[in-house]
Amino acid sequence: MGGLCVLFSAEAIAARVDALAVEIARTIPDDFVVVGLLKGAAVFVADLIRALDRAGGRPELEFMRLSSYGLASRSSGVVELLGESPAGLAGRSVLLVDDIVDTGRSIAYAADELRRCGIDRLWTCALLDKPQRREISVTIDFVGFSIGDQFVVGYGTDYAEKYRHLPYIAALE
Ligand code: IMP
Ligand code: MG
């Protein structure tokens, strides 16, 4: 692994995030909570909630932290909740947001955890989807970009904690 090949520029991401926000604001009734999965979705969520504001949404914001990848570029297959789930989600409408859906394990685990918290309705959103890699069937209601079986970094996503700061998304080759 070494070179970076830009897949989605900062401008392309910004345009797609704005369009996603319009779609989300049209679909989810007013009073909802965005739950971002740390750390990968932090950058996406930060842009998404401001795009939602421009689209007329007024979401609340919470985060959950899952662990599964460690330092590897392939999922270990074991997902854990680090710390606690957000308080006060019972009865709420929730938009669960991750950076990338790969095998589907992380977002499926987080969705189960939110259901255990007694949420009322759940929608899911990911900036990037790798449908060919799916092992767990899970519905992603709002997808930014679908990509092939490739490892990407930037815009919050990492390889061994590096590259999260990149304003664009690149394939790591
Ligand atoms: P899943 O549980 O296999 O769906 O993996 C999803 C999680 O793995 C995401 O939250 C990402 O943080 C991470 N991930 C999956 N693919 C990539 C990638 O290509 N680059 C960086 N992180 C990834
Ligand atoms: Mg992640």
PDB file of C-alpha atoms and ligand atoms in Angstrom:
ATOM      1  CA  MET A   1       0.000   0.000   0.000  1.00  0.00           C
ATOM      2  CA  GLY A   2       1.377   3.392  -0.894  1.00  0.00           C
ATOM      3  CA  GLY A   3      -0.020   5.650  -3.594  1.00  0.00           C
ATOM      4  CA  LEU A   4      -3.242   7.613  -3.414  1.00  0.00           C
ATOM      5  CA  CYS A   5      -5.581   7.893  -6.376  1.00  0.00           C
ATOM      6  CA  VAL A   6      -8.326  10.502  -5.929  1.00  0.00           C
ATOM      7  CA  LEU A   7     -11.804   9.032  -6.411  1.00  0.00           C
ATOM      8  CA  PHE A   8     -13.999  11.881  -5.164  1.00  0.00           C
ATOM      9  CA  SER A   9     -12.742  15.454  -4.922  1.00  0.00           C
ATOM     10  CA  ALA A  10     -13.763  17.789  -2.089  1.00  0.00           C
ATOM     11  CA  GLU A  11     -16.083  19.553  -4.548  1.00  0.00           C
ATOM     12  CA  ALA A  12     -17.714  16.313  -5.703  1.00  0.00           C
ATOM     13  CA  ILE A  13     -18.262  15.257  -2.088  1.00  0.00           C
ATOM     14  CA  ALA A  14     -19.769  18.629  -1.157  1.00  0.00           C
ATOM     15  CA  ALA A  15     -22.212  18.469  -4.071  1.00  0.00           C
ATOM     16  CA  ARG A  16     -23.251  14.915  -3.194  1.00  0.00           C
ATOM     17  CA  VAL A  17     -23.658  15.741   0.520  1.00  0.00           C
ATOM     18  CA  ASP A  18     -25.945  18.669  -0.374  1.00  0.00           C
ATOM     19  CA  ALA A  19     -28.085  16.446  -2.597  1.00  0.00           C
ATOM     20  CA  LEU A  20     -28.254  13.729   0.076  1.00  0.00           C
ATOM     21  CA  ALA A  21     -29.358  16.301   2.650  1.00  0.00           C
ATOM     22  CA  VAL A  22     -32.206  17.456   0.415  1.00  0.00           C
ATOM     23  CA  GLU A  23     -33.318  13.827  -0.033  1.00  0.00           C
ATOM     24  CA  ILE A  24     -33.070  13.174   3.719  1.00  0.00           C
ATOM     25  CA  ALA A  25     -34.940  16.351   4.673  1.00  0.00           C
ATOM     26  CA  ARG A  26     -37.715  15.374   2.246  1.00  0.00           C
ATOM     27  CA  THR A  27     -37.968  11.846   3.650  1.00  0.00           C
ATOM     28  CA  ILE A  28     -37.544  12.068   7.418  1.00  0.00           C
ATOM     29  CA  PRO A  29     -40.174  13.971   9.419  1.00  0.00           C
ATOM     30  CA  ASP A  30     -38.875  17.057  11.247  1.00  0.00           C
ATOM     31  CA  ASP A  31     -37.927  15.866  14.685  1.00  0.00           C
ATOM     32  CA  PHE A  32     -34.975  13.473  14.334  1.00  0.00           C
ATOM     33  CA  VAL A  33     -31.563  12.641  15.725  1.00  0.00           C
ATOM     34  CA  VAL A  34     -28.468  12.038  13.615  1.00  0.00           C
ATOM     35  CA  VAL A  35     -26.298   9.333  15.211  1.00  0.00           C
ATOM     36  CA  GLY A  36     -22.807   9.263  13.722  1.00  0.00           C
ATOM     37  CA  LEU A  37     -20.411   6.326  14.085  1.00  0.00           C
ATOM     38  CA  LEU A  38     -17.002   7.407  15.337  1.00  0.00           C
ATOM     39  CA  LYS A  39     -14.436   7.982  14.238  1.00  0.00           C
ATOM     40  CA  GLY A  40     -14.911   7.474  10.518  1.00  0.00           C
ATOM     41  CA  ALA A  41     -18.209   9.312  10.068  1.00  0.00           C
ATOM     42  CA  ALA A  42     -17.194  12.427  12.050  1.00  0.00           C
ATOM     43  CA  VAL A  43     -16.181  14.498   9.022  1.00  0.00           C
ATOM     44  CA  PHE A  44     -19.155  13.384   6.901  1.00  0.00           C
ATOM     45  CA  VAL A  45     -21.630  14.015   9.744  1.00  0.00           C
ATOM     46  CA  ALA A  46     -20.200  17.484  10.386  1.00  0.00           C
ATOM     47  CA  ASP A  47     -20.855  18.426   6.766  1.00  0.00           C
ATOM     48  CA  LEU A  48     -24.161  16.542   6.565  1.00  0.00           C
ATOM     49  CA  ILE A  49     -25.840  18.314   9.497  1.00  0.00           C
ATOM     50  CA  ARG A  50     -24.941  21.721   8.050  1.00  0.00           C
ATOM     51  CA  ALA A  51     -26.224  20.618   4.642  1.00  0.00           C
ATOM     52  CA  LEU A  52     -29.404  19.458   6.426  1.00  0.00           C
ATOM     53  CA  ASP A  53     -29.735  22.930   7.916  1.00  0.00           C
ATOM     54  CA  ARG A  54     -29.600  24.436   4.416  1.00  0.00           C
ATOM     55  CA  ALA A  55     -32.220  21.875   3.348  1.00  0.00           C
ATOM     56  CA  GLY A  56     -34.520  22.959   6.181  1.00  0.00           C
ATOM     57  CA  GLY A  57     -33.718  20.145   8.646  1.00  0.00           C
ATOM     58  CA  ARG A  58     -33.071  20.721  12.356  1.00  0.00           C
ATOM     59  CA  PRO A  59     -31.480  17.455  13.493  1.00  0.00           C
ATOM     60  CA  GLU A  60     -30.052  16.748  16.907  1.00  0.00           C
ATOM     61  CA  LEU A  61     -26.602  15.134  16.974  1.00  0.00           C
ATOM     62  CA  GLU A  62     -25.235  12.142  18.863  1.00  0.00           C
ATOM     63  CA  PHE A  63     -22.354   9.761  18.317  1.00  0.00           C
ATOM     64  CA  MET A  64     -21.584   6.116  19.005  1.00  0.00           C
ATOM     65  CA  ARG A  65     -18.170   4.564  18.879  1.00  0.00           C
ATOM     66  CA  LEU A  66     -17.697   1.080  17.497  1.00  0.00           C
ATOM     67  CA  SER A  67     -14.517  -0.828  17.079  1.00  0.00           C
ATOM     68  CA  SER A  68     -13.775  -3.587  14.613  1.00  0.00           C
ATOM     69  CA  TYR A  69     -10.925  -2.843  12.251  1.00  0.00           C
ATOM     70  CA  GLY A  70      -8.048  -2.238  14.613  1.00  0.00           C
ATOM     71  CA  LEU A  71      -5.066  -1.482  12.429  1.00  0.00           C
ATOM     72  CA  ALA A  72      -6.040  -3.797   9.598  1.00  0.00           C
ATOM     73  CA  SER A  73      -7.517  -2.926   6.242  1.00  0.00           C
ATOM     74  CA  ARG A  74      -9.935  -5.832   6.408  1.00  0.00           C
ATOM     75  CA  SER A  75     -12.644  -6.182   9.023  1.00  0.00           C
ATOM     76  CA  SER A  76     -11.831  -8.507  11.901  1.00  0.00           C
ATOM     77  CA  GLY A  77     -15.510  -9.453  11.838  1.00  0.00           C
ATOM     78  CA  VAL A  78     -15.933  -8.594  15.503  1.00  0.00           C
ATOM     79  CA  VAL A  79     -17.819  -5.398  16.266  1.00  0.00           C
ATOM     80  CA  GLU A  80     -17.972  -3.915  19.756  1.00  0.00           C
ATOM     81  CA  LEU A  81     -19.610  -0.849  21.235  1.00  0.00           C
ATOM     82  CA  LEU A  82     -16.985   1.294  22.962  1.00  0.00           C
ATOM     83  CA  GLY A  83     -18.542   3.300  25.780  1.00  0.00           C
ATOM     84  CA  GLU A  84     -22.281   3.789  26.003  1.00  0.00           C
ATOM     85  CA  SER A  85     -25.100   4.403  23.588  1.00  0.00           C
ATOM     86  CA  PRO A  86     -26.488   7.945  23.545  1.00  0.00           C
ATOM     87  CA  ALA A  87     -29.092   8.585  26.243  1.00  0.00           C
ATOM     88  CA  GLY A  88     -32.646   9.662  25.542  1.00  0.00           C
ATOM     89  CA  LEU A  89     -33.198   7.971  22.178  1.00  0.00           C
ATOM     90  CA  ALA A  90     -36.310   6.047  23.244  1.00  0.00           C
ATOM     91  CA  GLY A  91     -39.226   6.920  21.003  1.00  0.00           C
ATOM     92  CA  ARG A  92     -37.096   9.052  18.656  1.00  0.00           C
ATOM     93  CA  SER A  93     -36.595   8.978  14.897  1.00  0.00           C
ATOM     94  CA  VAL A  94     -32.939   8.281  14.182  1.00  0.00           C
ATOM     95  CA  LEU A  95     -30.725   8.665  11.128  1.00  0.00           C
ATOM     96  CA  LEU A  96     -27.746   6.349  11.661  1.00  0.00           C
ATOM     97  CA  VAL A  97     -24.737   7.576   9.695  1.00  0.00           C
ATOM     98  CA  ASP A  98     -21.497   5.814   8.847  1.00  0.00           C
ATOM     99  CA  ASP A  99     -18.672   6.651   6.499  1.00  0.00           C
ATOM    100  CA  ILE A 100     -18.560   3.313   4.653  1.00  0.00           C
ATOM    101  CA  VAL A 101     -20.651   0.174   4.594  1.00  0.00           C
ATOM    102  CA  ASP A 102     -18.455  -2.778   3.718  1.00  0.00           C
ATOM    103  CA  THR A 103     -19.516  -6.206   5.100  1.00  0.00           C
ATOM    104  CA  GLY A 104     -22.459  -4.454   6.788  1.00  0.00           C
ATOM    105  CA  ARG A 105     -21.524  -5.747  10.233  1.00  0.00           C
ATOM    106  CA  SER A 106     -20.847  -2.349  11.839  1.00  0.00           C
ATOM    107  CA  ILE A 107     -24.027  -0.612  10.745  1.00  0.00           C
ATOM    108  CA  ALA A 108     -26.152  -3.711  11.454  1.00  0.00           C
ATOM    109  CA  TYR A 109     -24.674  -3.916  14.947  1.00  0.00           C
ATOM    110  CA  ALA A 110     -25.269  -0.206  15.574  1.00  0.00           C
ATOM    111  CA  ALA A 111     -28.856  -0.510  14.274  1.00  0.00           C
ATOM    112  CA  ASP A 112     -29.522  -3.409  16.670  1.00  0.00           C
ATOM    113  CA  GLU A 113     -28.060  -1.397  19.529  1.00  0.00           C
ATOM    114  CA  LEU A 114     -30.322   1.571  18.694  1.00  0.00           C
ATOM    115  CA  ARG A 115     -33.371  -0.708  18.577  1.00  0.00           C
ATOM    116  CA  ARG A 116     -32.413  -1.966  22.043  1.00  0.00           C
ATOM    117  CA  CYS A 117     -32.484   1.698  23.126  1.00  0.00           C
ATOM    118  CA  GLY A 118     -36.156   1.772  22.107  1.00  0.00           C
ATOM    119  CA  ILE A 119     -35.970   4.141  19.152  1.00  0.00           C
ATOM    120  CA  ASP A 120     -39.145   4.551  17.143  1.00  0.00           C
ATOM    121  CA  ARG A 121     -37.950   4.764  13.523  1.00  0.00           C
ATOM    122  CA  LEU A 122     -34.576   4.170  11.925  1.00  0.00           C
ATOM    123  CA  TRP A 123     -33.041   5.312   8.654  1.00  0.00           C
ATOM    124  CA  THR A 124     -29.485   4.538   7.600  1.00  0.00           C
ATOM    125  CA  CYS A 125     -27.033   6.622   5.613  1.00  0.00           C
ATOM    126  CA  ALA A 126     -23.490   6.013   4.382  1.00  0.00           C
ATOM    127  CA  LEU A 127     -21.294   8.226   2.286  1.00  0.00           C
ATOM    128  CA  LEU A 128     -19.752   5.183   0.609  1.00  0.00           C
ATOM    129  CA  ASP A 129     -21.220   1.760  -0.067  1.00  0.00           C
ATOM    130  CA  LYS A 130     -19.326  -1.327  -1.215  1.00  0.00           C
ATOM    131  CA  PRO A 131     -22.254  -3.593  -2.173  1.00  0.00           C
ATOM    132  CA  GLN A 132     -19.997  -6.360  -3.549  1.00  0.00           C
ATOM    133  CA  ARG A 133     -18.456  -6.833  -0.112  1.00  0.00           C
ATOM    134  CA  ARG A 134     -21.709  -7.266   1.806  1.00  0.00           C
ATOM    135  CA  GLU A 135     -21.934 -10.229   4.184  1.00  0.00           C
ATOM    136  CA  ILE A 136     -24.828  -9.056   6.368  1.00  0.00           C
ATOM    137  CA  SER A 137     -28.016  -7.948   4.653  1.00  0.00           C
ATOM    138  CA  VAL A 138     -28.783  -4.403   5.745  1.00  0.00           C
ATOM    139  CA  THR A 139     -30.779  -1.619   4.083  1.00  0.00           C
ATOM    140  CA  ILE A 140     -28.919   1.625   3.470  1.00  0.00           C
ATOM    141  CA  ASP A 141     -31.594   4.248   2.837  1.00  0.00           C
ATOM    142  CA  PHE A 142     -29.273   7.043   1.709  1.00  0.00           C
ATOM    143  CA  VAL A 143     -25.993   6.311  -0.102  1.00  0.00           C
ATOM    144  CA  GLY A 144     -23.524   8.951  -1.235  1.00  0.00           C
ATOM    145  CA  PHE A 145     -21.467   6.903  -3.667  1.00  0.00           C
ATOM    146  CA  SER A 146     -21.284   3.189  -4.484  1.00  0.00           C
ATOM    147  CA  ILE A 147     -17.776   1.901  -5.080  1.00  0.00           C
ATOM    148  CA  GLY A 148     -16.177  -1.429  -5.942  1.00  0.00           C
ATOM    149  CA  ASP A 149     -14.064  -3.671  -3.757  1.00  0.00           C
ATOM    150  CA  GLN A 150     -11.314  -1.171  -3.037  1.00  0.00           C
ATOM    151  CA  PHE A 151      -9.816   0.307   0.095  1.00  0.00           C
ATOM    152  CA  VAL A 152     -10.292   4.046   0.408  1.00  0.00           C
ATOM    153  CA  VAL A 153      -9.050   6.768   2.733  1.00  0.00           C
ATOM    154  CA  GLY A 154      -9.706  10.430   3.438  1.00  0.00           C
ATOM    155  CA  TYR A 155     -12.653  12.600   4.468  1.00  0.00           C
ATOM    156  CA  GLY A 156     -12.686  10.880   7.867  1.00  0.00           C
ATOM    157  CA  THR A 157     -11.794   7.374   6.698  1.00  0.00           C
ATOM    158  CA  ASP A 158      -8.425   5.946   7.627  1.00  0.00           C
ATOM    159  CA  TYR A 159      -5.796   3.338   7.121  1.00  0.00           C
ATOM    160  CA  ALA A 160      -4.175   2.649  10.519  1.00  0.00           C
ATOM    161  CA  GLU A 161      -5.418   6.092  11.724  1.00  0.00           C
ATOM    162  CA  LYS A 162      -3.742   7.930   8.845  1.00  0.00           C
ATOM    163  CA  TYR A 163      -5.375  10.038   6.109  1.00  0.00           C
ATOM    164  CA  ARG A 164      -8.555  11.059   7.982  1.00  0.00           C
ATOM    165  CA  HIS A 165      -7.589  14.701   7.408  1.00  0.00           C
ATOM    166  CA  LEU A 166      -7.664  14.515   3.609  1.00  0.00           C
ATOM    167  CA  PRO A 167     -10.456  16.702   2.176  1.00  0.00           C
ATOM    168  CA  TYR A 168     -11.001  14.191  -0.650  1.00  0.00           C
ATOM    169  CA  ILE A 169     -11.518  10.419  -0.884  1.00  0.00           C
ATOM    170  CA  ALA A 170      -8.778   8.393  -2.479  1.00  0.00           C
ATOM    171  CA  ALA A 171      -8.111   4.742  -3.216  1.00  0.00           C
ATOM    172  CA  LEU A 172      -5.056   3.454  -1.389  1.00  0.00           C
ATOM    173  CA  GLU A 173      -2.980   1.364  -3.764  1.00  0.00           C
TER     174      GLU A 173
HETATM  175  P1  IMP B   1     -18.205  -3.213   7.889  1.00  0.00           P
HETATM  176  O1  IMP B   1     -18.564  -3.434   9.326  1.00  0.00           O
HETATM  177  O2  IMP B   1     -17.440  -4.349   7.299  1.00  0.00           O
HETATM  178  O3  IMP B   1     -19.387  -2.794   7.040  1.00  0.00           O
HETATM  179  O4  IMP B   1     -17.145  -2.059   7.861  1.00  0.00           O
HETATM  180  C1  IMP B   1     -17.542  -0.748   8.030  1.00  0.00           C
HETATM  181  C2  IMP B   1     -16.487   0.037   8.745  1.00  0.00           C
HETATM  182  O5  IMP B   1     -15.179  -0.317   8.329  1.00  0.00           O
HETATM  183  C3  IMP B   1     -16.687   1.497   8.398  1.00  0.00           C
HETATM  184  O6  IMP B   1     -17.246   2.127   9.520  1.00  0.00           O
HETATM  185  C4  IMP B   1     -15.315   1.996   8.113  1.00  0.00           C
HETATM  186  O7  IMP B   1     -14.865   2.718   9.231  1.00  0.00           O
HETATM  187  C5  IMP B   1     -14.445   0.798   7.930  1.00  0.00           C
HETATM  188  N1  IMP B   1     -14.088   0.618   6.524  1.00  0.00           N
HETATM  189  C6  IMP B   1     -14.653  -0.222   5.621  1.00  0.00           C
HETATM  190  N2  IMP B   1     -14.083  -0.092   4.419  1.00  0.00           N
HETATM  191  C7  IMP B   1     -13.133   0.857   4.559  1.00  0.00           C
HETATM  192  C8  IMP B   1     -12.204   1.466   3.645  1.00  0.00           C
HETATM  193  O8  IMP B   1     -12.143   1.178   2.437  1.00  0.00           O
HETATM  194  N3  IMP B   1     -11.414   2.427   4.172  1.00  0.00           N
HETATM  195  C9  IMP B   1     -11.455   2.804   5.479  1.00  0.00           C
HETATM  196  N4  IMP B   1     -12.311   2.284   6.344  1.00  0.00           N
HETATM  197  C10 IMP B   1     -13.139   1.311   5.898  1.00  0.00           C
HETATM  198 MG    MG B   2     -16.008   3.021  10.971  1.00  0.00          MG
END
